[in-house]
PDB file of C-alpha atoms in Angstrom:
ATOM      1  CA  ASP U  16      21.591   1.124   4.979  1.00 61.00           C
ATOM      2  CA  THR U  17      19.579  -1.193   2.795  1.00 68.00           C
ATOM      3  CA  ALA U  18      16.448  -2.360   4.611  1.00 89.00           C
ATOM      4  CA  VAL U  19      15.943  -5.655   2.759  1.00 93.00           C
ATOM      5  CA  SER U  20      18.858  -7.056   0.798  1.00 93.00           C
ATOM      6  CA  GLN U  21      19.167 -10.071  -1.433  1.00 95.00           C
ATOM      7  CA  THR U  22      22.164 -11.883  -2.858  1.00 95.00           C
ATOM      8  CA  PRO U  23      22.975 -12.553  -5.555  1.00 95.00           C
ATOM      9  CA  LYS U  24      21.297  -9.997  -7.791  1.00 92.00           C
ATOM     10  CA  TYR U  25      21.698 -12.232 -10.824  1.00 94.00           C
ATOM     11  CA  LEU U  26      22.019 -16.010 -10.877  1.00 96.00           C
ATOM     12  CA  VAL U  27      22.582 -18.046 -14.025  1.00 96.00           C
ATOM     13  CA  THR U  28      22.782 -21.799 -13.660  1.00 96.00           C
ATOM     14  CA  GLN U  29      22.210 -25.112 -15.393  1.00 96.00           C
ATOM     15  CA  MET U  30      19.157 -27.321 -15.129  1.00 96.00           C
ATOM     16  CA  GLY U  31      19.398 -29.849 -12.351  1.00 96.00           C
ATOM     17  CA  ASN U  32      21.632 -27.748 -10.105  1.00 97.00           C
ATOM     18  CA  ASP U  33      20.849 -26.769  -6.530  1.00 97.00           C
ATOM     19  CA  LYS U  34      21.077 -23.081  -5.636  1.00 97.00           C
ATOM     20  CA  SER U  35      20.300 -20.703  -2.788  1.00 97.00           C
ATOM     21  CA  ILE U  36      19.245 -17.078  -2.666  1.00 97.00           C
ATOM     22  CA  LYS U  37      19.913 -15.175   0.519  1.00 97.00           C
ATOM     23  CA  CYS U  38      17.729 -12.511   2.089  1.00 96.00           C
ATOM     24  CA  GLU U  39      18.464 -10.292   5.044  1.00 96.00           C
ATOM     25  CA  GLN U  40      16.443  -7.524   6.656  1.00 95.00           C
ATOM     26  CA  ASN U  41      17.663  -5.019   9.223  1.00 94.00           C
ATOM     27  CA  LEU U  42      14.245  -3.594  10.079  1.00 92.00           C
ATOM     28  CA  GLY U  43      13.632  -5.732  13.141  1.00 90.00           C
ATOM     29  CA  HIS U  44      10.656  -7.381  11.436  1.00 90.00           C
ATOM     30  CA  ASP U  45       9.538 -10.825  12.488  1.00 87.00           C
ATOM     31  CA  THR U  46       7.773 -11.949   9.325  1.00 88.00           C
ATOM     32  CA  MET U  47       9.471 -12.574   5.999  1.00 91.00           C
ATOM     33  CA  TYR U  48       8.197 -13.593   2.595  1.00 91.00           C
ATOM     34  CA  TRP U  49       9.306 -14.905  -0.755  1.00 94.00           C
ATOM     35  CA  TYR U  50       7.564 -13.917  -3.981  1.00 93.00           C
ATOM     36  CA  LYS U  51       8.082 -15.108  -7.541  1.00 94.00           C
ATOM     37  CA  GLN U  52       7.631 -12.731 -10.487  1.00 91.00           C
ATOM     38  CA  ASP U  53       7.297 -14.498 -13.806  1.00 89.00           C
ATOM     39  CA  SER U  54       8.204 -13.257 -17.276  1.00 85.00           C
ATOM     40  CA  LYS U  55       4.818 -11.537 -17.563  1.00 83.00           C
ATOM     41  CA  LYS U  56       5.534  -9.549 -14.394  1.00 82.00           C
ATOM     42  CA  PHE U  57       2.926 -11.489 -12.395  1.00 85.00           C
ATOM     43  CA  LEU U  58       3.840 -11.638  -8.695  1.00 88.00           C
ATOM     44  CA  LYS U  59       2.787 -14.498  -6.495  1.00 89.00           C
ATOM     45  CA  ILE U  60       3.456 -15.314  -2.874  1.00 88.00           C
ATOM     46  CA  MET U  61       5.529 -18.439  -2.311  1.00 91.00           C
ATOM     47  CA  PHE U  62       6.069 -18.469   1.430  1.00 88.00           C
ATOM     48  CA  SER U  63       5.454 -16.404   4.499  1.00 87.00           C
ATOM     49  CA  TYR U  64       7.379 -17.190   7.651  1.00 88.00           C
ATOM     50  CA  ASN U  65       7.685 -15.897  11.166  1.00 83.00           C
ATOM     51  CA  ASN U  66       9.163 -17.474  14.217  1.00 72.00           C
ATOM     52  CA  LYS U  67       5.929 -19.334  14.788  1.00 69.00           C
ATOM     53  CA  GLU U  68       4.934 -20.822  11.517  1.00 79.00           C
ATOM     54  CA  LEU U  69       5.715 -21.326   7.870  1.00 82.00           C
ATOM     55  CA  ILE U  70       2.879 -20.822   5.426  1.00 78.00           C
ATOM     56  CA  ILE U  71       3.488 -22.433   2.073  1.00 74.00           C
ATOM     57  CA  ASN U  72       1.575 -21.618  -1.065  1.00 79.00           C
ATOM     58  CA  GLU U  73       0.303 -25.027  -2.137  1.00 73.00           C
ATOM     59  CA  THR U  74       1.304 -24.413  -5.738  1.00 84.00           C
ATOM     60  CA  VAL U  75       5.001 -24.170  -4.848  1.00 89.00           C
ATOM     61  CA  PRO U  76       6.931 -27.372  -5.687  1.00 91.00           C
ATOM     62  CA  ASN U  77       8.656 -29.025  -2.758  1.00 91.00           C
ATOM     63  CA  ARG U  78      11.983 -28.455  -4.553  1.00 95.00           C
ATOM     64  CA  PHE U  79      11.720 -24.980  -3.034  1.00 95.00           C
ATOM     65  CA  SER U  80      12.453 -24.686   0.666  1.00 93.00           C
ATOM     66  CA  PRO U  81      12.882 -21.598   2.833  1.00 91.00           C
ATOM     67  CA  LYS U  82      15.481 -21.719   5.558  1.00 90.00           C
ATOM     68  CA  SER U  83      15.646 -19.211   8.383  1.00 89.00           C
ATOM     69  CA  PRO U  84      18.800 -19.274  10.504  1.00 88.00           C
ATOM     70  CA  ASP U  85      17.483 -16.333  12.545  1.00 88.00           C
ATOM     71  CA  LYS U  86      14.768 -13.673  12.484  1.00 88.00           C
ATOM     72  CA  ALA U  87      16.729 -11.396  10.180  1.00 92.00           C
ATOM     73  CA  HIS U  88      17.294 -13.979   7.447  1.00 94.00           C
ATOM     74  CA  LEU U  89      15.106 -16.090   5.200  1.00 94.00           C
ATOM     75  CA  ASN U  90      17.030 -17.899   2.508  1.00 95.00           C
ATOM     76  CA  LEU U  91      15.456 -19.695  -0.419  1.00 96.00           C
ATOM     77  CA  HIS U  92      16.942 -23.024  -1.413  1.00 96.00           C
ATOM     78  CA  ILE U  93      15.996 -24.613  -4.703  1.00 96.00           C
ATOM     79  CA  ASN U  94      16.805 -28.217  -5.612  1.00 96.00           C
ATOM     80  CA  SER U  95      16.986 -29.696  -9.096  1.00 97.00           C
ATOM     81  CA  LEU U  96      16.417 -26.449 -10.927  1.00 97.00           C
ATOM     82  CA  GLU U  97      14.105 -26.510 -13.954  1.00 96.00           C
ATOM     83  CA  LEU U  98      13.736 -24.156 -16.895  1.00 96.00           C
ATOM     84  CA  GLY U  99      10.395 -22.960 -15.528  1.00 94.00           C
ATOM     85  CA  ASP U 100      12.056 -21.728 -12.372  1.00 96.00           C
ATOM     86  CA  SER U 101      13.533 -18.834 -14.340  1.00 96.00           C
ATOM     87  CA  ALA U 102      12.019 -15.712 -12.812  1.00 95.00           C
ATOM     88  CA  VAL U 103      12.728 -12.815 -10.510  1.00 94.00           C
ATOM     89  CA  TYR U 104      12.448 -13.734  -6.849  1.00 96.00           C
ATOM     90  CA  PHE U 105      11.639 -11.059  -4.296  1.00 95.00           C
ATOM     91  CA  CYS U 106      12.118 -11.236  -0.583  1.00 95.00           C
ATOM     92  CA  ALA U 107      10.006  -9.024   1.695  1.00 92.00           C
ATOM     93  CA  SER U 108       9.559  -8.436   5.396  1.00 91.00           C
ATOM     94  CA  SER U 109       7.000  -6.880   7.728  1.00 88.00           C
ATOM     95  CA  ARG U 110       5.961  -6.705  11.321  1.00 83.00           C
ATOM     96  CA  SER U 111       3.490  -9.405  12.253  1.00 73.00           C
ATOM     97  CA  GLY U 112      -0.123  -8.438  11.828  1.00 61.00           C
ATOM     98  CA  THR U 113      -2.856  -9.500  14.190  1.00 54.00           C
ATOM     99  CA  GLY U 114      -6.108 -10.950  12.958  1.00 45.00           C
ATOM    100  CA  GLY U 115      -4.864 -10.647   9.404  1.00 43.00           C
ATOM    101  CA  LEU U 116      -4.362  -6.910   9.647  1.00 49.00           C
ATOM    102  CA  TYR U 117      -1.846  -5.596   7.230  1.00 59.00           C
ATOM    103  CA  ASN U 118       1.563  -4.292   8.112  1.00 71.00           C
ATOM    104  CA  GLU U 119       3.487  -2.778   5.228  1.00 79.00           C
ATOM    105  CA  GLN U 120       5.815  -5.181   3.486  1.00 86.00           C
ATOM    106  CA  PHE U 121       9.230  -3.912   2.468  1.00 88.00           C
ATOM    107  CA  PHE U 122      10.705  -5.555  -0.587  1.00 91.00           C
ATOM    108  CA  GLY U 123      14.234  -6.414  -1.545  1.00 92.00           C
ATOM    109  CA  PRO U 124      15.618  -5.519  -4.979  1.00 90.00           C
ATOM    110  CA  GLY U 125      15.016  -8.986  -6.403  1.00 93.00           C
ATOM    111  CA  THR U 126      17.176 -11.820  -7.708  1.00 95.00           C
ATOM    112  CA  ARG U 127      16.933 -12.635 -11.390  1.00 94.00           C
ATOM    113  CA  LEU U 128      17.333 -16.390 -11.775  1.00 96.00           C
ATOM    114  CA  THR U 129      18.011 -17.808 -15.229  1.00 96.00           C
ATOM    115  CA  VAL U 130      18.051 -21.561 -15.688  1.00 96.00           C
ATOM    116  CA  LEU U 131      19.722 -22.769 -18.889  1.00 95.00           C
TER     117      LEU U 131
ATOM    118  CA  ALA N  17     -12.040 -15.824  -3.369  1.00 67.00           C
ATOM    119  CA  GLN N  18     -10.105 -12.610  -3.328  1.00 74.00           C
ATOM    120  CA  SER N  19      -8.730 -11.167  -6.541  1.00 85.00           C
ATOM    121  CA  VAL N  20      -7.719  -7.945  -8.171  1.00 92.00           C
ATOM    122  CA  THR N  21      -8.014  -6.965 -11.827  1.00 94.00           C
ATOM    123  CA  GLN N  22      -5.987  -4.261 -13.485  1.00 96.00           C
ATOM    124  CA  LEU N  23      -7.949  -3.304 -16.536  1.00 94.00           C
ATOM    125  CA  ASP N  24      -5.056  -2.042 -18.664  1.00 95.00           C
ATOM    126  CA  SER N  25      -1.777  -3.850 -19.208  1.00 94.00           C
ATOM    127  CA  HIS N  26      -0.206  -0.733 -20.738  1.00 97.00           C
ATOM    128  CA  VAL N  27      -1.018   2.958 -20.421  1.00 98.00           C
ATOM    129  CA  SER N  28       0.826   5.650 -22.353  1.00 97.00           C
ATOM    130  CA  VAL N  29       0.534   9.367 -21.530  1.00 97.00           C
ATOM    131  CA  SER N  30       2.359  12.533 -22.420  1.00 97.00           C
ATOM    132  CA  GLU N  31       4.377  14.358 -19.799  1.00 97.00           C
ATOM    133  CA  GLY N  32       2.224  16.877 -17.972  1.00 97.00           C
ATOM    134  CA  THR N  33      -1.082  15.105 -18.700  1.00 97.00           C
ATOM    135  CA  PRO N  34      -3.190  13.204 -16.144  1.00 97.00           C
ATOM    136  CA  VAL N  35      -2.605   9.567 -15.279  1.00 98.00           C
ATOM    137  CA  LEU N  36      -5.374   7.041 -14.622  1.00 98.00           C
ATOM    138  CA  LEU N  37      -4.539   3.423 -13.809  1.00 98.00           C
ATOM    139  CA  ARG N  38      -7.624   1.309 -13.221  1.00 98.00           C
ATOM    140  CA  CYS N  39      -8.094  -1.430 -10.661  1.00 97.00           C
ATOM    141  CA  ASN N  40     -11.119  -3.468  -9.617  1.00 96.00           C
ATOM    142  CA  TYR N  41     -11.150  -5.911  -6.749  1.00 92.00           C
ATOM    143  CA  SER N  42     -13.182  -8.829  -5.566  1.00 87.00           C
ATOM    144  CA  SER N  43     -13.276  -9.656  -1.897  1.00 76.00           C
ATOM    145  CA  SER N  44     -15.710 -11.389   0.407  1.00 70.00           C
ATOM    146  CA  TYR N  45     -14.314  -9.404   3.290  1.00 72.00           C
ATOM    147  CA  SER N  46     -13.651  -5.737   3.791  1.00 74.00           C
ATOM    148  CA  PRO N  47     -10.296  -5.493   2.045  1.00 81.00           C
ATOM    149  CA  SER N  48      -7.187  -3.446   2.421  1.00 84.00           C
ATOM    150  CA  LEU N  49      -5.943  -2.147  -0.919  1.00 89.00           C
ATOM    151  CA  PHE N  50      -2.594  -0.895  -2.082  1.00 92.00           C
ATOM    152  CA  TRP N  51      -0.685   0.376  -5.031  1.00 95.00           C
ATOM    153  CA  TYR N  52       2.946  -0.595  -5.470  1.00 94.00           C
ATOM    154  CA  VAL N  53       5.359   0.743  -8.072  1.00 95.00           C
ATOM    155  CA  GLN N  54       8.262  -1.111  -9.625  1.00 92.00           C
ATOM    156  CA  HIS N  55      10.826   0.887 -11.556  1.00 90.00           C
ATOM    157  CA  PRO N  56      12.911  -1.031 -14.132  1.00 84.00           C
ATOM    158  CA  ASN N  57      15.236  -3.552 -12.487  1.00 76.00           C
ATOM    159  CA  LYS N  58      14.201  -2.364  -9.034  1.00 80.00           C
ATOM    160  CA  GLY N  59      12.210  -3.787  -6.153  1.00 83.00           C
ATOM    161  CA  LEU N  60       8.674  -2.813  -5.243  1.00 89.00           C
ATOM    162  CA  GLN N  61       7.846   0.385  -3.410  1.00 90.00           C
ATOM    163  CA  LEU N  62       4.580   1.132  -1.642  1.00 90.00           C
ATOM    164  CA  LEU N  63       2.820   4.137  -3.221  1.00 94.00           C
ATOM    165  CA  LEU N  64      -0.252   4.283  -1.022  1.00 92.00           C
ATOM    166  CA  LYS N  65      -2.667   2.157   0.978  1.00 89.00           C
ATOM    167  CA  TYR N  66      -6.324   2.053   1.935  1.00 88.00           C
ATOM    168  CA  THR N  67      -7.196   0.358   5.204  1.00 80.00           C
ATOM    169  CA  SER N  68     -10.805   1.403   5.890  1.00 73.00           C
ATOM    170  CA  ALA N  69     -10.104   4.964   6.956  1.00 74.00           C
ATOM    171  CA  ALA N  70     -10.574   7.852   4.484  1.00 83.00           C
ATOM    172  CA  THR N  71     -11.696   6.645   1.055  1.00 88.00           C
ATOM    173  CA  LEU N  72      -9.459   9.130  -0.774  1.00 93.00           C
ATOM    174  CA  VAL N  73      -5.890   8.165  -0.121  1.00 93.00           C
ATOM    175  CA  LYS N  74      -2.861  10.301  -0.914  1.00 94.00           C
ATOM    176  CA  GLY N  75       0.461   8.647  -1.602  1.00 93.00           C
ATOM    177  CA  ILE N  76       3.973   9.556  -2.527  1.00 93.00           C
ATOM    178  CA  ASN N  77       5.027  11.437  -5.665  1.00 93.00           C
ATOM    179  CA  GLY N  78       1.643  13.124  -6.104  1.00 95.00           C
ATOM    180  CA  PHE N  79      -0.363   9.931  -6.614  1.00 97.00           C
ATOM    181  CA  GLU N  80      -3.734   9.327  -5.041  1.00 97.00           C
ATOM    182  CA  ALA N  81      -6.430   6.686  -5.197  1.00 97.00           C
ATOM    183  CA  GLU N  82     -10.088   6.569  -4.266  1.00 94.00           C
ATOM    184  CA  PHE N  83     -11.767   3.523  -2.755  1.00 93.00           C
ATOM    185  CA  LYS N  84     -15.274   3.124  -4.178  1.00 92.00           C
ATOM    186  CA  LYS N  85     -17.067   0.226  -2.562  1.00 89.00           C
ATOM    187  CA  SER N  86     -20.132   0.491  -4.801  1.00 90.00           C
ATOM    188  CA  GLU N  87     -17.926   0.089  -7.861  1.00 92.00           C
ATOM    189  CA  THR N  88     -15.382  -2.244  -6.203  1.00 92.00           C
ATOM    190  CA  SER N  89     -12.696   0.000  -7.617  1.00 94.00           C
ATOM    191  CA  PHE N  90      -9.463   1.557  -6.428  1.00 96.00           C
ATOM    192  CA  HIS N  91      -8.165   3.560  -9.376  1.00 97.00           C
ATOM    193  CA  LEU N  92      -4.799   5.340  -9.174  1.00 98.00           C
ATOM    194  CA  THR N  93      -4.530   8.898 -10.435  1.00 98.00           C
ATOM    195  CA  LYS N  94      -2.040  11.705 -10.767  1.00 98.00           C
ATOM    196  CA  PRO N  95      -2.869  15.167 -12.150  1.00 97.00           C
ATOM    197  CA  SER N  96       0.339  15.597 -14.138  1.00 97.00           C
ATOM    198  CA  ALA N  97       2.669  12.839 -15.306  1.00 97.00           C
ATOM    199  CA  HIS N  98       6.408  13.092 -14.942  1.00 96.00           C
ATOM    200  CA  MET N  99       9.004  11.220 -16.969  1.00 96.00           C
ATOM    201  CA  SER N 100      10.171   9.576 -13.755  1.00 95.00           C
ATOM    202  CA  ASP N 101       6.701   8.017 -13.301  1.00 96.00           C
ATOM    203  CA  ALA N 102       7.405   5.518 -16.080  1.00 96.00           C
ATOM    204  CA  ALA N 103       7.271   2.162 -14.314  1.00 96.00           C
ATOM    205  CA  GLU N 104       5.128  -0.908 -13.646  1.00 95.00           C
ATOM    206  CA  TYR N 105       2.259  -0.371 -11.217  1.00 97.00           C
ATOM    207  CA  PHE N 106       0.609  -3.118  -9.208  1.00 95.00           C
ATOM    208  CA  CYS N 107      -2.755  -2.999  -7.514  1.00 95.00           C
ATOM    209  CA  VAL N 108      -2.800  -5.272  -4.488  1.00 91.00           C
ATOM    210  CA  VAL N 109      -5.498  -6.575  -2.170  1.00 87.00           C
ATOM    211  CA  ILE N 110      -5.254  -8.220   1.180  1.00 80.00           C
ATOM    212  CA  PRO N 111      -8.405  -9.710   2.646  1.00 68.00           C
ATOM    213  CA  ASN N 112      -8.906  -8.694   6.267  1.00 61.00           C
ATOM    214  CA  TYR N 113      -9.703 -11.869   8.052  1.00 54.00           C
ATOM    215  CA  GLY N 114      -7.825 -13.896  10.603  1.00 49.00           C
ATOM    216  CA  GLY N 115      -6.662 -16.580   8.252  1.00 50.00           C
ATOM    217  CA  SER N 116      -5.262 -14.309   5.576  1.00 50.00           C
ATOM    218  CA  GLN N 117      -1.782 -14.348   7.085  1.00 54.00           C
ATOM    219  CA  GLY N 118      -1.166 -10.892   5.655  1.00 59.00           C
ATOM    220  CA  ASN N 119      -0.458 -12.293   2.189  1.00 70.00           C
ATOM    221  CA  LEU N 120      -0.642  -9.836  -0.658  1.00 80.00           C
ATOM    222  CA  ILE N 121      -2.633 -10.714  -3.782  1.00 85.00           C
ATOM    223  CA  PHE N 122      -1.213  -8.865  -6.766  1.00 90.00           C
ATOM    224  CA  GLY N 123      -2.860  -7.695  -9.954  1.00 92.00           C
ATOM    225  CA  LYS N 124      -1.029  -8.418 -13.183  1.00 92.00           C
ATOM    226  CA  GLY N 125       0.431  -4.941 -13.383  1.00 94.00           C
ATOM    227  CA  THR N 126       0.043  -1.900 -15.611  1.00 96.00           C
ATOM    228  CA  LYS N 127       3.037  -0.562 -17.442  1.00 96.00           C
ATOM    229  CA  LEU N 128       2.985   3.234 -17.533  1.00 97.00           C
ATOM    230  CA  SER N 129       4.919   4.916 -20.341  1.00 97.00           C
ATOM    231  CA  VAL N 130       5.435   8.688 -20.324  1.00 97.00           C
ATOM    232  CA  LYS N 131       6.214  10.458 -23.590  1.00 96.00           C
ATOM    233  CA  PRO N 132       8.111  13.738 -23.622  1.00 94.00           C
TER     234      PRO N 132
END
């Protein structure tokens, strides 16, 4: 069974459209994340979310919004897509740490978004 | 501010020869450090982690890394490269303080090529 899954794997769309990427984890984790990997392979956190709070990276445009219907899912919704949104988006999950202590994050396979 | 620098964007070795991927970090707090590997068109996999226990850390697939506080380094090594080691490698830091939220800070990656 896949631990962290994302759909779709590839997404090609026009500028201005609204799209969603789904993420599901079956690990029983209570914290989930979204990362963006740009064309130069640089990975950056976009959001972290558990059932208590959403932490947003301040550099993320408000066109991006995470939506969590339950603990096992954290979907990424993007409004008014722009060319610069083209990237690979990774979902991850972990158990909650305490005092900032690290719990291993498990990553999904990624969704390659291409905006034309 | 916390950051991590991978000194080489591309490393090429011959199969059977040693691998050295260099990483330096900057952290105001005692950090946790990790190496992740990303095979082509795949998600990220944790290779190994340092979390203030033994300074020499052994990971999967024969990789190991040594935490050297005096040099602020966490270089990744392997005695003998395998063709299957060809991938992108990311050095990652997470600052250990209460407000860090467990967010990973990624280096820009080192692409490892292995020649037959």
